[in-house]
PDB file of C-alpha atoms and ligand atoms in Angstrom:
ATOM      1  CA  MET J  96     112.118  90.882  31.452  1.00 95.00           C
ATOM      2  CA  ILE J  97     114.209  93.168  28.964  1.00 97.00           C
ATOM      3  CA  GLU J  98     112.983  96.804  28.425  1.00 98.00           C
ATOM      4  CA  VAL J  99     114.612  98.673  25.897  1.00 98.00           C
ATOM      5  CA  LYS J 100     114.427 102.599  26.746  1.00 98.00           C
ATOM      6  CA  ASN J 101     115.041 105.518  24.665  1.00 97.00           C
ATOM      7  CA  LEU J 102     118.065 103.815  23.106  1.00 98.00           C
ATOM      8  CA  SER J 103     120.289 105.907  20.659  1.00 98.00           C
ATOM      9  CA  ILE J 104     123.519 104.911  18.965  1.00 97.00           C
ATOM     10  CA  GLN J 105     125.621 106.800  16.679  1.00 97.00           C
ATOM     11  CA  THR J 106     129.262 106.577  14.826  1.00 96.00           C
ATOM     12  CA  SER J 107     132.065 108.236  15.677  1.00 92.00           C
ATOM     13  CA  LYS J 108     131.143 110.338  12.689  1.00 93.00           C
ATOM     14  CA  GLY J 109     127.853 111.445  13.937  1.00 94.00           C
ATOM     15  CA  VAL J 110     125.885 109.184  11.789  1.00 96.00           C
ATOM     16  CA  VAL J 111     122.654 107.991  13.824  1.00 97.00           C
ATOM     17  CA  LEU J 112     121.932 104.172  13.739  1.00 98.00           C
ATOM     18  CA  LEU J 113     119.457 103.985  16.287  1.00 98.00           C
ATOM     19  CA  ASP J 114     117.025 106.653  17.242  1.00 97.00           C
ATOM     20  CA  HIS J 115     115.479 106.818  20.680  1.00 97.00           C
ATOM     21  CA  VAL J 116     114.168 102.820  20.115  1.00 98.00           C
ATOM     22  CA  GLU J 117     111.813 101.549  22.878  1.00 97.00           C
ATOM     23  CA  PHE J 118     110.325  98.299  23.333  1.00 98.00           C
ATOM     24  CA  THR J 119     109.934  95.314  26.164  1.00 98.00           C
ATOM     25  CA  LEU J 120     110.492  91.738  25.922  1.00 97.00           C
ATOM     26  CA  PRO J 121     108.369  89.846  28.134  1.00 95.00           C
ATOM     27  CA  PRO J 122     109.201  85.773  28.891  1.00 94.00           C
ATOM     28  CA  GLY J 123     106.807  83.803  26.867  1.00 95.00           C
ATOM     29  CA  VAL J 124     106.590  86.166  23.845  1.00 97.00           C
ATOM     30  CA  CYS J 125     108.295  86.344  20.542  1.00 98.00           C
ATOM     31  CA  THR J 126     108.702  89.649  19.194  1.00 98.00           C
ATOM     32  CA  GLY J 127     109.322  89.711  15.558  1.00 98.00           C
ATOM     33  CA  LEU J 128     111.780  92.785  14.211  1.00 98.00           C
ATOM     34  CA  THR J 129     111.439  93.619  10.575  1.00 97.00           C
ATOM     35  CA  GLY J 130     112.027  96.528   8.409  1.00 96.00           C
ATOM     36  CA  ALA J 131     114.752  97.494   5.233  1.00 94.00           C
ATOM     37  CA  SER J 132     118.004  96.495   4.960  1.00 94.00           C
ATOM     38  CA  GLY J 133     120.332  98.845   6.512  1.00 95.00           C
ATOM     39  CA  SER J 134     117.483  99.969   8.759  1.00 96.00           C
ATOM     40  CA  GLY J 135     119.418  98.945  12.075  1.00 97.00           C
ATOM     41  CA  LYS J 136     118.123  95.594  12.947  1.00 96.00           C
ATOM     42  CA  THR J 137     121.798  93.914  13.632  1.00 94.00           C
ATOM     43  CA  THR J 138     122.924  97.307  15.141  1.00 96.00           C
ATOM     44  CA  LEU J 139     120.241  96.542  17.944  1.00 97.00           C
ATOM     45  CA  LEU J 140     120.904  92.833  18.358  1.00 96.00           C
ATOM     46  CA  LYS J 141     124.662  93.728  18.835  1.00 94.00           C
ATOM     47  CA  ALA J 142     123.729  96.164  21.437  1.00 96.00           C
ATOM     48  CA  LEU J 143     121.384  94.145  23.277  1.00 96.00           C
ATOM     49  CA  MET J 144     124.240  91.447  23.274  1.00 93.00           C
ATOM     50  CA  GLY J 145     126.989  93.822  24.413  1.00 93.00           C
ATOM     51  CA  VAL J 146     128.979  93.305  21.083  1.00 90.00           C
ATOM     52  CA  SER J 147     128.794  96.458  19.420  1.00 89.00           C
ATOM     53  CA  ASP J 148     131.508  97.397  16.867  1.00 87.00           C
ATOM     54  CA  GLY J 149     134.074  99.639  18.262  1.00 87.00           C
ATOM     55  CA  ASP J 150     133.384 102.813  16.435  1.00 91.00           C
ATOM     56  CA  VAL J 151     129.691 103.178  17.392  1.00 94.00           C
ATOM     57  CA  SER J 152     128.786 104.510  20.899  1.00 93.00           C
ATOM     58  CA  ILE J 153     125.621 104.542  22.788  1.00 94.00           C
ATOM     59  CA  ASN J 154     124.371 107.904  23.425  1.00 91.00           C
ATOM     60  CA  SER J 155     121.341 107.359  25.558  1.00 94.00           C
ATOM     61  CA  GLY J 156     119.157 105.080  26.792  1.00 97.00           C
ATOM     62  CA  GLN J 157     118.750 102.213  29.098  1.00 97.00           C
ATOM     63  CA  ILE J 158     118.857  98.079  28.195  1.00 98.00           C
ATOM     64  CA  LEU J 159     117.155  97.001  31.874  1.00 98.00           C
ATOM     65  CA  LEU J 160     117.302  93.362  32.584  1.00 97.00           C
ATOM     66  CA  ASP J 161     114.724  92.599  35.389  1.00 94.00           C
ATOM     67  CA  GLY J 162     115.246  96.422  36.166  1.00 96.00           C
ATOM     68  CA  GLU J 163     118.985  96.544  36.055  1.00 96.00           C
ATOM     69  CA  ASP J 164     120.722  98.662  33.303  1.00 97.00           C
ATOM     70  CA  LEU J 165     122.856  96.300  31.357  1.00 97.00           C
ATOM     71  CA  LEU J 166     124.813  99.620  29.747  1.00 96.00           C
ATOM     72  CA  LYS J 167     126.174 100.424  33.398  1.00 96.00           C
ATOM     73  CA  LYS J 168     127.562  96.692  34.150  1.00 95.00           C
ATOM     74  CA  PRO J 169     131.306  95.793  33.609  1.00 94.00           C
ATOM     75  CA  GLU J 170     132.056  94.193  30.205  1.00 91.00           C
ATOM     76  CA  LYS J 171     132.935  91.121  32.272  1.00 93.00           C
ATOM     77  CA  VAL J 172     129.514  90.662  33.749  1.00 94.00           C
ATOM     78  CA  ARG J 173     128.020  91.254  30.280  1.00 93.00           C
ATOM     79  CA  ARG J 174     130.157  88.768  28.949  1.00 91.00           C
ATOM     80  CA  ASP J 175     129.122  86.174  31.127  1.00 91.00           C
ATOM     81  CA  LEU J 176     125.547  86.842  30.231  1.00 93.00           C
ATOM     82  CA  CYS J 177     126.110  85.819  26.602  1.00 90.00           C
ATOM     83  CA  GLY J 178     125.264  82.362  26.095  1.00 87.00           C
ATOM     84  CA  THR J 179     123.635  81.343  29.449  1.00 89.00           C
ATOM     85  CA  THR J 180     121.294  84.374  29.777  1.00 95.00           C
ATOM     86  CA  LEU J 181     121.451  85.859  26.245  1.00 96.00           C
ATOM     87  CA  GLY J 182     121.355  83.278  23.328  1.00 94.00           C
ATOM     88  CA  PHE J 183     122.015  84.390  19.834  1.00 92.00           C
ATOM     89  CA  ILE J 184     121.360  82.743  16.565  1.00 89.00           C
ATOM     90  CA  PRO J 185     123.411  84.059  13.856  1.00 85.00           C
ATOM     91  CA  GLN J 186     122.079  84.296  10.222  1.00 83.00           C
ATOM     92  CA  ASN J 187     125.075  82.071   8.881  1.00 83.00           C
ATOM     93  CA  PRO J 188     125.904  79.267  11.346  1.00 85.00           C
ATOM     94  CA  MET J 189     129.284  78.801  10.075  1.00 86.00           C
ATOM     95  CA  THR J 190     130.184  82.199  11.716  1.00 86.00           C
ATOM     96  CA  ALA J 191     129.253  80.637  15.140  1.00 87.00           C
ATOM     97  CA  PHE J 192     131.800  77.992  14.804  1.00 94.00           C
ATOM     98  CA  ASN J 193     135.628  77.715  14.747  1.00 95.00           C
ATOM     99  CA  LEU J 194     136.418  76.170  11.625  1.00 95.00           C
ATOM    100  CA  HIS J 195     139.512  74.532  12.760  1.00 97.00           C
ATOM    101  CA  VAL J 196     137.986  72.665  15.637  1.00 97.00           C
ATOM    102  CA  PRO J 197     135.318  69.565  15.423  1.00 97.00           C
ATOM    103  CA  VAL J 198     131.849  70.565  16.190  1.00 97.00           C
ATOM    104  CA  GLY J 199     131.103  68.323  19.048  1.00 97.00           C
ATOM    105  CA  THR J 200     134.518  69.737  20.700  1.00 97.00           C
ATOM    106  CA  GLN J 201     133.107  73.450  20.594  1.00 97.00           C
ATOM    107  CA  MET J 202     130.135  72.259  21.817  1.00 97.00           C
ATOM    108  CA  SER J 203     131.260  70.253  24.947  1.00 98.00           C
ATOM    109  CA  GLU J 204     134.012  73.189  25.431  1.00 97.00           C
ATOM    110  CA  THR J 205     130.987  75.714  25.555  1.00 95.00           C
ATOM    111  CA  PHE J 206     128.843  73.446  28.314  1.00 96.00           C
ATOM    112  CA  ARG J 207     132.164  73.118  30.503  1.00 96.00           C
ATOM    113  CA  LYS J 208     132.802  77.006  30.692  1.00 93.00           C
ATOM    114  CA  ARG J 209     129.192  78.082  30.470  1.00 92.00           C
ATOM    115  CA  LEU J 210     127.551  75.504  32.626  1.00 94.00           C
ATOM    116  CA  ARG J 211     130.845  74.770  34.722  1.00 94.00           C
ATOM    117  CA  LEU J 212     130.183  70.931  33.802  1.00 97.00           C
ATOM    118  CA  ASP J 213     132.813  68.266  33.872  1.00 97.00           C
ATOM    119  CA  LYS J 214     134.149  66.736  30.978  1.00 96.00           C
ATOM    120  CA  ASN J 215     132.035  63.511  31.125  1.00 97.00           C
ATOM    121  CA  ALA J 216     128.860  65.863  31.682  1.00 98.00           C
ATOM    122  CA  ALA J 217     129.871  68.161  29.050  1.00 98.00           C
ATOM    123  CA  ARG J 218     129.973  65.490  26.522  1.00 97.00           C
ATOM    124  CA  LYS J 219     126.894  63.512  27.550  1.00 97.00           C
ATOM    125  CA  LEU J 220     124.795  67.000  27.135  1.00 98.00           C
ATOM    126  CA  SER J 221     126.283  67.720  23.755  1.00 98.00           C
ATOM    127  CA  VAL J 222     125.261  64.102  22.543  1.00 97.00           C
ATOM    128  CA  ASP J 223     121.755  64.491  24.207  1.00 97.00           C
ATOM    129  CA  VAL J 224     121.168  67.968  22.545  1.00 96.00           C
ATOM    130  CA  LEU J 225     122.492  66.887  19.254  1.00 96.00           C
ATOM    131  CA  GLN J 226     119.770  63.909  19.335  1.00 95.00           C
ATOM    132  CA  LYS J 227     116.968  66.544  20.371  1.00 91.00           C
ATOM    133  CA  VAL J 228     117.522  68.584  17.026  1.00 91.00           C
ATOM    134  CA  ASN J 229     117.476  65.142  15.006  1.00 89.00           C
ATOM    135  CA  LEU J 230     120.948  64.867  14.222  1.00 92.00           C
ATOM    136  CA  LEU J 231     120.742  60.913  14.835  1.00 89.00           C
ATOM    137  CA  ASP J 232     124.151  60.435  13.364  1.00 93.00           C
ATOM    138  CA  THR J 233     125.559  62.073  16.599  1.00 95.00           C
ATOM    139  CA  ASP J 234     129.077  60.137  16.686  1.00 95.00           C
ATOM    140  CA  ARG J 235     129.837  61.506  13.121  1.00 96.00           C
ATOM    141  CA  VAL J 236     128.408  65.074  13.763  1.00 97.00           C
ATOM    142  CA  TYR J 237     130.218  65.271  17.138  1.00 97.00           C
ATOM    143  CA  ARG J 238     133.694  64.358  15.186  1.00 97.00           C
ATOM    144  CA  SER J 239     133.176  66.843  12.095  1.00 97.00           C
ATOM    145  CA  TYR J 240     134.508  69.959  11.608  1.00 97.00           C
ATOM    146  CA  PRO J 241     131.964  72.717  10.640  1.00 96.00           C
ATOM    147  CA  GLY J 242     133.076  72.426   6.852  1.00 95.00           C
ATOM    148  CA  GLN J 243     132.206  68.807   6.773  1.00 96.00           C
ATOM    149  CA  LEU J 244     128.645  69.707   7.474  1.00 95.00           C
ATOM    150  CA  SER J 245     125.633  71.232   5.434  1.00 91.00           C
ATOM    151  CA  GLY J 246     124.395  74.404   6.546  1.00 88.00           C
ATOM    152  CA  GLY J 247     121.009  72.995   7.768  1.00 88.00           C
ATOM    153  CA  MET J 248     123.136  70.648  10.125  1.00 92.00           C
ATOM    154  CA  LEU J 249     125.271  73.306  11.229  1.00 92.00           C
ATOM    155  CA  GLN J 250     122.010  75.411  12.002  1.00 90.00           C
ATOM    156  CA  ARG J 251     120.639  72.553  13.826  1.00 92.00           C
ATOM    157  CA  ALA J 252     123.847  72.213  15.932  1.00 94.00           C
ATOM    158  CA  THR J 253     123.382  76.183  16.807  1.00 92.00           C
ATOM    159  CA  MET J 254     119.940  74.991  18.152  1.00 92.00           C
ATOM    160  CA  ALA J 255     121.279  72.252  20.216  1.00 95.00           C
ATOM    161  CA  ILE J 256     123.900  74.641  22.022  1.00 95.00           C
ATOM    162  CA  LEU J 257     121.083  76.769  22.948  1.00 93.00           C
ATOM    163  CA  ILE J 258     118.711  74.042  24.001  1.00 94.00           C
ATOM    164  CA  GLY J 259     121.800  73.038  26.061  1.00 96.00           C
ATOM    165  CA  LEU J 260     122.439  76.395  27.392  1.00 95.00           C
ATOM    166  CA  SER J 261     118.656  77.175  27.556  1.00 94.00           C
ATOM    167  CA  PRO J 262     119.051  81.215  27.649  1.00 96.00           C
ATOM    168  CA  ARG J 263     115.912  83.234  29.182  1.00 96.00           C
ATOM    169  CA  TYR J 264     116.631  85.529  26.065  1.00 97.00           C
ATOM    170  CA  ILE J 265     117.142  84.652  22.462  1.00 96.00           C
ATOM    171  CA  PHE J 266     118.039  86.967  20.026  1.00 96.00           C
ATOM    172  CA  ALA J 267     117.928  85.478  16.151  1.00 95.00           C
ATOM    173  CA  ASP J 268     119.377  87.462  13.168  1.00 94.00           C
ATOM    174  CA  GLU J 269     117.366  86.243  10.066  1.00 92.00           C
ATOM    175  CA  PRO J 270     118.042  82.524  11.323  1.00 89.00           C
ATOM    176  CA  THR J 271     116.166  81.077   8.424  1.00 87.00           C
ATOM    177  CA  SER J 272     117.488  82.995   5.763  1.00 84.00           C
ATOM    178  CA  ALA J 273     120.070  80.289   4.569  1.00 78.00           C
ATOM    179  CA  LEU J 274     117.986  77.245   5.403  1.00 83.00           C
ATOM    180  CA  ASP J 275     115.444  75.085   3.293  1.00 86.00           C
ATOM    181  CA  GLU J 276     112.113  74.439   3.809  1.00 89.00           C
ATOM    182  CA  GLU J 277     112.550  71.633   6.035  1.00 88.00           C
ATOM    183  CA  ASN J 278     115.112  72.884   8.233  1.00 86.00           C
ATOM    184  CA  LYS J 279     113.475  76.241   8.301  1.00 89.00           C
ATOM    185  CA  ALA J 280     110.163  74.635   9.699  1.00 91.00           C
ATOM    186  CA  TYR J 281     112.264  72.754  12.099  1.00 89.00           C
ATOM    187  CA  LEU J 282     114.097  75.908  13.491  1.00 90.00           C
ATOM    188  CA  ILE J 283     110.487  77.756  14.115  1.00 93.00           C
ATOM    189  CA  GLN J 284     109.198  74.417  15.802  1.00 92.00           C
ATOM    190  CA  VAL J 285     112.110  74.612  18.195  1.00 91.00           C
ATOM    191  CA  LEU J 286     111.845  78.224  18.799  1.00 94.00           C
ATOM    192  CA  MET J 287     107.977  77.844  19.395  1.00 94.00           C
ATOM    193  CA  ARG J 288     108.805  75.378  22.220  1.00 93.00           C
ATOM    194  CA  MET J 289     111.581  77.407  23.536  1.00 93.00           C
ATOM    195  CA  LYS J 290     108.943  80.443  23.694  1.00 93.00           C
ATOM    196  CA  GLN J 291     107.782  78.829  26.889  1.00 93.00           C
ATOM    197  CA  GLN J 292     110.516  79.431  28.793  1.00 91.00           C
ATOM    198  CA  ALA J 293     112.189  82.383  26.797  1.00 95.00           C
ATOM    199  CA  ALA J 294     111.763  85.639  25.487  1.00 97.00           C
ATOM    200  CA  ILE J 295     112.525  85.884  21.884  1.00 98.00           C
ATOM    201  CA  LEU J 296     113.509  88.688  19.519  1.00 98.00           C
ATOM    202  CA  PHE J 297     113.370  87.318  15.851  1.00 98.00           C
ATOM    203  CA  VAL J 298     114.822  89.440  13.044  1.00 97.00           C
ATOM    204  CA  SER J 299     113.299  88.596   9.876  1.00 95.00           C
ATOM    205  CA  HIS J 300     112.038  89.152   6.571  1.00 94.00           C
ATOM    206  CA  ASP J 301     110.340  85.874   6.317  1.00 93.00           C
ATOM    207  CA  ASP J 302     106.337  87.027   6.685  1.00 93.00           C
ATOM    208  CA  ALA J 303     105.310  83.186   7.173  1.00 92.00           C
ATOM    209  CA  ALA J 304     107.749  82.760   9.925  1.00 94.00           C
ATOM    210  CA  ILE J 305     106.788  86.008  11.331  1.00 96.00           C
ATOM    211  CA  ARG J 306     103.117  85.177  11.310  1.00 95.00           C
ATOM    212  CA  THR J 307     103.757  81.594  12.752  1.00 94.00           C
ATOM    213  CA  LEU J 308     106.141  82.700  15.483  1.00 96.00           C
ATOM    214  CA  CYS J 309     105.754  86.313  16.540  1.00 97.00           C
ATOM    215  CA  ASP J 310     103.275  87.723  18.804  1.00 97.00           C
ATOM    216  CA  ASP J 311     104.430  91.024  18.279  1.00 97.00           C
ATOM    217  CA  LEU J 312     105.927  92.946  15.617  1.00 97.00           C
ATOM    218  CA  LEU J 313     108.583  95.825  15.432  1.00 98.00           C
ATOM    219  CA  VAL J 314     109.051  97.475  12.164  1.00 97.00           C
ATOM    220  CA  MET J 315     112.125  99.575  11.763  1.00 97.00           C
ATOM    221  CA  GLN J 316     112.777 102.287   9.475  1.00 96.00           C
ATOM    222  CA  SER J 317     116.218 104.420   9.310  1.00 96.00           C
ATOM    223  CA  GLY J 318     117.142 103.634  13.071  1.00 97.00           C
ATOM    224  CA  THR J 319     113.567 104.238  14.412  1.00 97.00           C
ATOM    225  CA  ILE J 320     110.598 101.987  15.425  1.00 97.00           C
ATOM    226  CA  VAL J 321     107.910 103.250  13.138  1.00 97.00           C
ATOM    227  CA  GLU J 322     105.494 100.172  14.171  1.00 97.00           C
ATOM    228  CA  TYR J 323     104.791  98.332  17.197  1.00 97.00           C
ATOM    229  CA  GLY J 324     101.814  96.130  17.945  1.00 96.00           C
ATOM    230  CA  ALA J 325     100.299  92.538  17.591  1.00 97.00           C
ATOM    231  CA  THR J 326     101.250  90.846  14.586  1.00 96.00           C
ATOM    232  CA  VAL J 327      97.916  90.308  13.670  1.00 96.00           C
ATOM    233  CA  ASP J 328      97.034  93.814  14.075  1.00 96.00           C
ATOM    234  CA  LEU J 329      99.709  94.897  11.998  1.00 95.00           C
ATOM    235  CA  PHE J 330      98.831  92.390   9.086  1.00 94.00           C
ATOM    236  CA  ALA J 331      95.369  93.526   9.192  1.00 94.00           C
ATOM    237  CA  ALA J 332      95.952  96.914   9.135  1.00 94.00           C
ATOM    238  CA  PRO J 333      99.921  98.377   8.501  1.00 94.00           C
ATOM    239  CA  HIS J 334     100.126 102.127   8.529  1.00 93.00           C
ATOM    240  CA  LYS J 335     103.583 102.554   6.927  1.00 93.00           C
ATOM    241  CA  GLU J 336     104.236 102.292   3.212  1.00 92.00           C
ATOM    242  CA  TRP J 337     107.159  99.703   3.836  1.00 93.00           C
ATOM    243  CA  THR J 338     104.714  97.467   6.195  1.00 93.00           C
ATOM    244  CA  LYS J 339     101.940  98.080   3.663  1.00 93.00           C
ATOM    245  CA  GLU J 340     104.041  96.523   0.674  1.00 93.00           C
ATOM    246  CA  PHE J 341     105.380  93.768   3.064  1.00 93.00           C
ATOM    247  CA  VAL J 342     101.938  92.948   3.798  1.00 93.00           C
ATOM    248  CA  ARG J 343     100.855  93.088   0.294  1.00 91.00           C
ATOM    249  CA  LEU J 344     103.584  90.930  -0.899  1.00 90.00           C
ATOM    250  CA  ALA J 345     102.847  88.310   1.789  1.00 88.00           C
ATOM    251  CA  MET J 346      99.357  88.010   0.815  1.00 85.00           C
ATOM    252  CA  ALA J 347     100.339  87.615  -2.730  1.00 83.00           C
ATOM    253  CA  GLU J 348     102.608  84.889  -1.735  1.00 75.00           C
ATOM    254  CA  GLU J 349      99.728  83.206  -0.056  1.00 71.00           C
ATOM    255  CA  GLY J 350      97.536  83.240  -3.263  1.00 60.00           C
ATOM    256  CA  GLY J 351     100.470  81.159  -4.760  1.00 50.00           C
ATOM    257  CA  GLY J 352     103.131  83.608  -5.355  1.00 46.00           C
ATOM    258  CA  TRP J 353     101.430  85.806  -8.132  1.00 44.00           C
ATOM    259  CA  THR J 354      98.354  87.687  -8.608  1.00 42.00           C
ATOM    260  CA  TRP J 355      96.219  86.598 -11.531  1.00 41.00           C
ATOM    261  CA  GLN J 356      95.165  89.210 -14.004  1.00 43.00           C
ATOM    262  CA  LYS J 357      93.179  89.436 -16.739  1.00 36.00           C
ATOM    263  CA  SER J 358      94.736  90.184 -20.013  1.00 38.00           C
ATOM    264  CA  LYS J 359      93.438  92.959 -22.190  1.00 41.00           C
ATOM    265  CA  SER J 360      91.936  90.267 -24.771  1.00 43.00           C
ATOM    266  CA  GLU J 361      89.748  89.275 -21.983  1.00 40.00           C
ATOM    267  CA  MET J 362      88.381  92.678 -20.947  1.00 40.00           C
TER     268      MET J 362
HETATM  269  N1  LIG P  76     130.372 100.085  12.597  1.00 95.05           N
HETATM  270  C1  LIG P  76     129.664 100.912  12.032  1.00 95.05           C
HETATM  271  N2  LIG P  76     130.311 102.082  11.307  1.00 95.05           N
HETATM  272  C2  LIG P  76     129.334 102.730  10.546  1.00 95.05           C
HETATM  273  N3  LIG P  76     128.170 102.284  10.266  1.00 95.05           N
HETATM  274  C3  LIG P  76     127.722 101.391  10.655  1.00 95.05           C
HETATM  275  C4  LIG P  76     128.339 100.586  11.416  1.00 95.05           C
HETATM  276  N4  LIG P  76     127.318  99.193  11.669  1.00 95.05           N
HETATM  277  C5  LIG P  76     126.581  99.348  10.891  1.00 95.05           C
HETATM  278  N5  LIG P  76     126.259 100.805  10.404  1.00 95.05           N
HETATM  279  C6  LIG P  76     125.457 101.246   9.637  1.00 95.05           C
HETATM  280  O1  LIG P  76     124.025 101.145  10.091  1.00 95.05           O
HETATM  281  C7  LIG P  76     123.008 100.940   9.370  1.00 95.05           C
HETATM  282  C8  LIG P  76     122.262  99.732   9.970  1.00 95.05           C
HETATM  283  O2  LIG P  76     122.940  98.498   9.648  1.00 95.05           O
HETATM  284  P1  LIG P  76     122.510  97.040  10.302  1.00 95.05           P
HETATM  285  O3  LIG P  76     123.827  95.992   9.765  1.00 95.05           O
HETATM  286  O4  LIG P  76     122.090  97.229  11.541  1.00 95.05           O
HETATM  287  O5  LIG P  76     121.136  97.097   9.206  1.00 95.05           O
HETATM  288  P2  LIG P  76     120.116  95.761   9.543  1.00 95.05           P
HETATM  289  O6  LIG P  76     118.680  96.263   9.465  1.00 95.05           O
HETATM  290  O7  LIG P  76     120.679  94.634   9.865  1.00 95.05           O
HETATM  291  O8  LIG P  76     120.026  95.243   7.448  1.00 95.05           O
HETATM  292  P3  LIG P  76     119.790  93.852   6.679  1.00 95.05           P
HETATM  293  O9  LIG P  76     118.633  93.698   6.940  1.00 95.05           O
HETATM  294  O10 LIG P  76     120.642  94.182   5.520  1.00 95.05           O
HETATM  295  O11 LIG P  76     120.613  92.875   7.666  1.00 95.05           O
HETATM  296  C9  LIG P  76     123.577 100.724   7.908  1.00 95.05           C
HETATM  297  O12 LIG P  76     123.474 101.708   6.995  1.00 95.05           O
HETATM  298  C10 LIG P  76     125.079 100.133   8.076  1.00 95.05           C
HETATM  299  O13 LIG P  76     126.009 100.528   7.353  1.00 95.05           O
HETATM  300 MG1  LIG P  77     121.251  92.743   9.663  1.00 95.05          MG
END
């Protein structure tokens, strides 16, 4: 389990980015994280992964992984956790790949390094997981450079790496925002399956994805968690103005994306 306690982060100029943030990520649970642009969601994910920008510092708090504070671990230990224990799904899958190396080579290298597999086993695992995410033209995908694949295909390749590494924690930063409906539905389906063995933190503005996937929901505002509870409860009774508007728009969308209003002549 991951427990974030009293986490505060500020920039070198003293601007507070996260203010006494607290929540837990138990196994088998997907927790959504939403809130206005600039409220601190990505800052929080970076802190969890241990890849915070150089000019921000953690002022107080703990990030406990099974009771041990990650903030007290040496950088190398934290780096080794990335991928195998802590998995990340980026908003733009292009940023996850080196553009000058074929996708398959990058996958195999990742599996060799992270899972200590030999060359053949790593290649076999790459092919297996590409097939699992329905990239059935596997040889072509394996040999392609990132720029030769569509955004949806690349995001599937990211998911394939995640399935291969099978991390216990998955942090996803708006992973559906660049995807078409089919790839979005597919990614949510894969995460639903992975939720059985992992704890997921799912940053999103997509109310439908949140309601499908997330058991709990955190709402962030100016670096503070302003709402935290079961997703169904928050949607039924939002407290803060931002959450009320988010829920109102979600309900309007459910009705077809518009609300019918009588014109003056009909009244
Ligand atoms: N290294 C940094 N130095 C100074 N300010 C920073 C730094 N990193 C982030 N910030 C600021 O912290 C705030 C939170 O940024 P963050 O990227 O976490 O927001 P977000 O909630 O992920 O937004 P979005 O929904 O647009 O992705 C912003 O005001 C941003 O400008
Ligand atoms: Mg962000």
